[in-house]
Amino acid sequence: MDLIKTIAIVSLSAVATAAFTSPPPLAALKSGGEASRLFYFHVPIAQVSFLSFMVAAIYAIVYLRKRRADHDHSAATAAEIGLIFSVVALITGALWAKQAWGAYWNWDPRQLFLFALVLFYGAFFALRQATTNSDTKRRVSAVYLIFGGAISPFLFFVLPRLYRSLHEDANEVVMSAGPQSTMSPQVATVFVLSIVGFVCLFIWMFKLGLAASRMEDGSDSGRE
Protein backbone atom coordinates (compact mmCIF):
# COMPACT_ATOMS: atom_id res chain seq x y z
CA MET A 1 0.00 0.00 0.00
CA ASP A 2 2.86 2.37 0.79
CA LEU A 3 4.21 1.78 -2.73
CA ILE A 4 0.86 2.65 -4.32
CA LYS A 5 0.61 5.79 -2.20
CA THR A 6 4.15 6.82 -3.14
CA ILE A 7 3.56 6.26 -6.85
CA ALA A 8 0.34 8.30 -6.71
CA ILE A 9 1.96 11.23 -4.89
CA VAL A 10 5.14 11.27 -7.00
CA SER A 11 3.33 10.80 -10.32
CA LEU A 12 0.65 13.43 -9.74
CA SER A 13 3.19 15.90 -8.34
CA ALA A 14 5.30 15.45 -11.48
CA VAL A 15 2.21 15.86 -13.69
CA ALA A 16 1.15 19.04 -11.89
CA THR A 17 4.64 20.48 -12.27
CA ALA A 18 4.83 19.58 -15.97
CA ALA A 19 1.30 20.82 -16.65
CA PHE A 20 2.04 24.33 -15.42
CA THR A 21 5.68 24.71 -16.50
CA SER A 22 5.55 23.26 -20.03
CA PRO A 23 3.72 24.74 -23.05
CA PRO A 24 -0.06 24.04 -23.31
CA PRO A 25 -0.40 20.47 -24.66
CA LEU A 26 -3.12 21.19 -27.22
CA ALA A 27 -2.12 24.69 -28.27
CA ALA A 28 -2.60 23.93 -31.97
CA LEU A 29 -6.25 22.88 -31.58
CA LYS A 30 -9.42 24.96 -31.41
CA SER A 31 -9.90 23.73 -27.87
CA GLY A 32 -6.27 24.55 -27.02
CA GLY A 33 -4.85 27.54 -25.23
CA GLU A 34 -3.79 27.89 -21.62
CA ALA A 35 -6.83 25.99 -20.36
CA SER A 36 -5.76 22.90 -22.30
CA ARG A 37 -3.32 22.26 -19.46
CA LEU A 38 -6.39 20.67 -17.84
CA PHE A 39 -6.02 17.91 -20.46
CA TYR A 40 -3.53 16.20 -18.14
CA PHE A 41 -6.18 15.99 -15.42
CA HIS A 42 -9.60 16.06 -17.07
CA VAL A 43 -9.12 13.12 -19.45
CA PRO A 44 -7.34 10.72 -17.03
CA ILE A 45 -9.87 11.50 -14.30
CA ALA A 46 -12.75 10.72 -16.66
CA GLN A 47 -11.06 7.48 -17.72
CA VAL A 48 -10.45 6.38 -14.13
CA SER A 49 -14.08 7.16 -13.25
CA PHE A 50 -15.09 4.70 -15.97
CA LEU A 51 -12.65 2.15 -14.52
CA SER A 52 -14.24 2.66 -11.10
CA PHE A 53 -17.72 1.89 -12.43
CA MET A 54 -16.44 -1.26 -14.10
CA VAL A 55 -14.79 -2.40 -10.87
CA ALA A 56 -18.06 -1.73 -9.05
CA ALA A 57 -19.98 -3.86 -11.56
CA ILE A 58 -17.50 -6.73 -11.26
CA TYR A 59 -17.74 -6.77 -7.46
CA ALA A 60 -21.53 -6.58 -7.75
CA ILE A 61 -21.53 -9.71 -9.91
CA VAL A 62 -19.26 -11.47 -7.42
CA TYR A 63 -21.58 -10.44 -4.58
CA LEU A 64 -24.62 -11.98 -6.27
CA ARG A 65 -22.69 -15.22 -6.69
CA LYS A 66 -21.12 -15.46 -3.22
CA ARG A 67 -23.31 -13.16 -1.07
CA ARG A 68 -20.40 -11.87 0.99
CA ALA A 69 -20.72 -8.46 2.64
CA ASP A 70 -17.14 -7.47 1.79
CA HIS A 71 -17.94 -7.73 -1.93
CA ASP A 72 -20.90 -5.39 -1.41
CA HIS A 73 -18.60 -2.95 0.39
CA SER A 74 -16.10 -3.16 -2.47
CA ALA A 75 -18.78 -2.52 -5.11
CA ALA A 76 -20.21 0.48 -3.26
CA THR A 77 -16.77 1.93 -2.54
CA ALA A 78 -15.70 1.69 -6.20
CA ALA A 79 -18.97 3.31 -7.30
CA GLU A 80 -18.49 6.13 -4.79
CA ILE A 81 -14.99 6.85 -6.07
CA GLY A 82 -16.28 6.74 -9.64
CA LEU A 83 -18.96 9.29 -8.75
CA ILE A 84 -16.40 11.60 -7.14
CA PHE A 85 -14.10 11.35 -10.14
CA SER A 86 -17.02 11.98 -12.53
CA VAL A 87 -17.98 15.15 -10.69
CA VAL A 88 -14.36 16.35 -10.83
CA ALA A 89 -14.27 15.50 -14.55
CA LEU A 90 -17.42 17.58 -15.07
CA ILE A 91 -15.92 20.53 -13.20
CA THR A 92 -12.55 20.44 -14.99
CA GLY A 93 -14.36 19.97 -18.30
CA ALA A 94 -16.55 23.00 -17.62
CA LEU A 95 -13.51 25.14 -16.80
CA TRP A 96 -11.83 24.05 -20.02
CA ALA A 97 -15.04 24.56 -22.02
CA LYS A 98 -15.33 28.15 -20.81
CA GLN A 99 -11.97 29.03 -22.36
CA ALA A 100 -12.30 26.85 -25.46
CA TRP A 101 -15.96 27.32 -26.41
CA GLY A 102 -17.04 30.43 -24.49
CA ALA A 103 -19.38 28.83 -21.94
CA TYR A 104 -19.13 26.40 -19.05
CA TRP A 105 -21.99 24.32 -20.45
CA ASN A 106 -22.41 23.75 -24.20
CA TRP A 107 -24.85 20.81 -24.41
CA ASP A 108 -22.04 18.78 -25.92
CA PRO A 109 -22.79 15.01 -26.05
CA ARG A 110 -19.87 14.15 -23.79
CA GLN A 111 -20.95 16.72 -21.23
CA LEU A 112 -24.53 15.47 -21.36
CA PHE A 113 -23.73 11.77 -21.06
CA LEU A 114 -21.20 12.31 -18.25
CA PHE A 115 -23.79 14.38 -16.41
CA ALA A 116 -26.31 11.55 -16.95
CA LEU A 117 -23.86 9.14 -15.30
CA VAL A 118 -23.44 11.49 -12.34
CA LEU A 119 -27.22 11.56 -11.89
CA PHE A 120 -27.43 7.78 -12.30
CA TYR A 121 -24.86 7.01 -9.62
CA GLY A 122 -26.11 9.81 -7.39
CA ALA A 123 -29.52 8.12 -7.49
CA PHE A 124 -27.81 4.83 -6.60
CA PHE A 125 -26.52 6.22 -3.31
CA ALA A 126 -29.88 7.84 -2.55
CA LEU A 127 -31.56 4.45 -3.10
CA ARG A 128 -28.93 2.66 -1.02
CA GLN A 129 -29.41 5.05 1.89
CA ALA A 130 -33.20 4.74 1.68
CA THR A 131 -33.15 0.92 1.89
CA THR A 132 -32.99 -0.14 5.53
CA ASN A 133 -32.92 -3.94 5.21
CA SER A 134 -29.29 -4.99 4.73
CA ASP A 135 -29.94 -8.02 2.51
CA THR A 136 -32.37 -6.13 0.29
CA LYS A 137 -29.99 -3.15 0.08
CA ARG A 138 -27.13 -5.35 -1.05
CA ARG A 139 -29.12 -7.25 -3.65
CA VAL A 140 -30.70 -4.12 -5.12
CA SER A 141 -27.32 -2.34 -5.08
CA ALA A 142 -25.67 -5.22 -6.94
CA VAL A 143 -28.31 -5.28 -9.68
CA TYR A 144 -28.15 -1.49 -10.01
CA LEU A 145 -24.36 -1.46 -10.32
CA ILE A 146 -24.36 -4.28 -12.87
CA PHE A 147 -26.82 -2.27 -14.96
CA GLY A 148 -24.58 0.77 -14.50
CA GLY A 149 -21.58 -1.23 -15.68
CA ALA A 150 -23.53 -2.24 -18.78
CA ILE A 151 -24.58 1.28 -19.77
CA SER A 152 -21.37 3.12 -18.82
CA PRO A 153 -19.41 2.07 -21.95
CA PHE A 154 -22.22 3.40 -24.13
CA LEU A 155 -22.41 6.71 -22.26
CA PHE A 156 -18.62 7.15 -22.15
CA PHE A 157 -17.56 5.93 -25.60
CA VAL A 158 -20.35 4.84 -27.96
CA LEU A 159 -23.17 7.39 -27.83
CA PRO A 160 -20.92 10.51 -27.82
CA ARG A 161 -19.41 9.32 -31.12
CA LEU A 162 -22.83 9.05 -32.75
CA TYR A 163 -23.33 12.81 -32.54
CA ARG A 164 -21.29 15.76 -33.71
CA SER A 165 -19.19 16.90 -30.77
CA LEU A 166 -17.04 19.87 -29.82
CA HIS A 167 -14.58 17.29 -28.46
CA GLU A 168 -13.73 15.89 -31.88
CA ASP A 169 -10.36 17.62 -32.34
CA ALA A 170 -9.16 16.65 -28.87
CA ASN A 171 -10.45 13.10 -29.39
CA GLU A 172 -8.14 12.73 -32.38
CA VAL A 173 -5.17 13.55 -30.17
CA VAL A 174 -6.19 11.20 -27.35
CA MET A 175 -7.11 8.26 -29.59
CA SER A 176 -4.15 8.50 -31.94
CA ALA A 177 -1.27 6.10 -31.34
CA GLY A 178 1.88 4.74 -32.89
CA PRO A 179 3.72 6.45 -35.77
CA GLN A 180 0.56 8.38 -36.72
CA SER A 181 0.14 9.87 -33.25
CA THR A 182 -0.41 13.63 -33.13
CA MET A 183 0.60 13.71 -29.46
CA SER A 184 4.20 14.83 -28.92
CA PRO A 185 6.46 12.50 -26.90
CA GLN A 186 6.56 15.01 -24.04
CA VAL A 187 2.76 15.34 -23.90
CA ALA A 188 2.32 11.57 -24.21
CA THR A 189 4.74 10.94 -21.35
CA VAL A 190 2.97 13.35 -19.01
CA PHE A 191 -0.43 12.00 -20.09
CA VAL A 192 0.53 8.37 -19.37
CA LEU A 193 2.13 9.40 -16.07
CA SER A 194 -1.13 11.11 -15.14
CA ILE A 195 -3.14 7.97 -15.89
CA VAL A 196 -0.76 5.91 -13.74
CA GLY A 197 -1.03 8.45 -10.93
CA PHE A 198 -4.82 8.55 -10.95
CA VAL A 199 -5.10 4.76 -11.13
CA CYS A 200 -2.87 4.53 -8.06
CA LEU A 201 -4.96 7.25 -6.40
CA PHE A 202 -8.06 5.16 -7.11
CA ILE A 203 -6.45 2.10 -5.49
CA TRP A 204 -5.39 4.17 -2.48
CA MET A 205 -8.90 5.66 -2.07
CA PHE A 206 -10.45 2.23 -2.61
CA LYS A 207 -8.43 0.69 0.24
CA LEU A 208 -9.26 3.60 2.54
CA GLY A 209 -12.94 3.44 1.61
CA LEU A 210 -13.08 -0.29 2.28
CA ALA A 211 -11.52 0.15 5.71
CA ALA A 212 -14.05 2.87 6.57
CA SER A 213 -16.96 0.75 5.33
CA ARG A 214 -15.92 -2.24 7.42
CA MET A 215 -15.56 -0.09 10.52
CA GLU A 216 -19.00 1.42 9.95
CA ASP A 217 -20.49 -2.02 9.31
CA GLY A 218 -18.96 -3.31 12.52
CA SER A 219 -20.34 -0.34 14.48
CA ASP A 220 -23.82 -0.91 13.06
CA SER A 221 -23.66 -4.61 13.99
CA GLY A 222 -22.62 -3.68 17.52
CA ARG A 223 -25.56 -1.31 17.93
CA GLU A 224 -27.92 -4.04 16.80
CSV table of N, CA and C in Angstrom, one decimal, residues 50 81 108 136 145 178:
chain,number,residue,atom,x,y,z
A,50,PHE,N,-14.5,5.8,-15.2
A,50,PHE,CA,-15.1,4.7,-16.0
A,50,PHE,C,-14.6,3.4,-15.4
A,81,ILE,N,-16.2,6.2,-5.5
A,81,ILE,CA,-15.0,6.9,-6.1
A,81,ILE,C,-15.3,7.3,-7.5
A,108,ASP,N,-22.8,19.7,-25.1
A,108,ASP,CA,-22.0,18.8,-25.9
A,108,ASP,C,-22.4,17.4,-25.5
A,136,THR,N,-31.7,-6.8,1.4
A,136,THR,CA,-32.4,-6.1,0.3
A,136,THR,C,-31.5,-5.0,-0.3
A,145,LEU,N,-25.7,-1.7,-9.9
A,145,LEU,CA,-24.4,-1.5,-10.3
A,145,LEU,C,-24.0,-2.3,-11.6
A,178,GLY,N,0.9,5.2,-31.9
A,178,GLY,CA,1.9,4.7,-32.9
A,178,GLY,C,2.5,5.8,-33.7
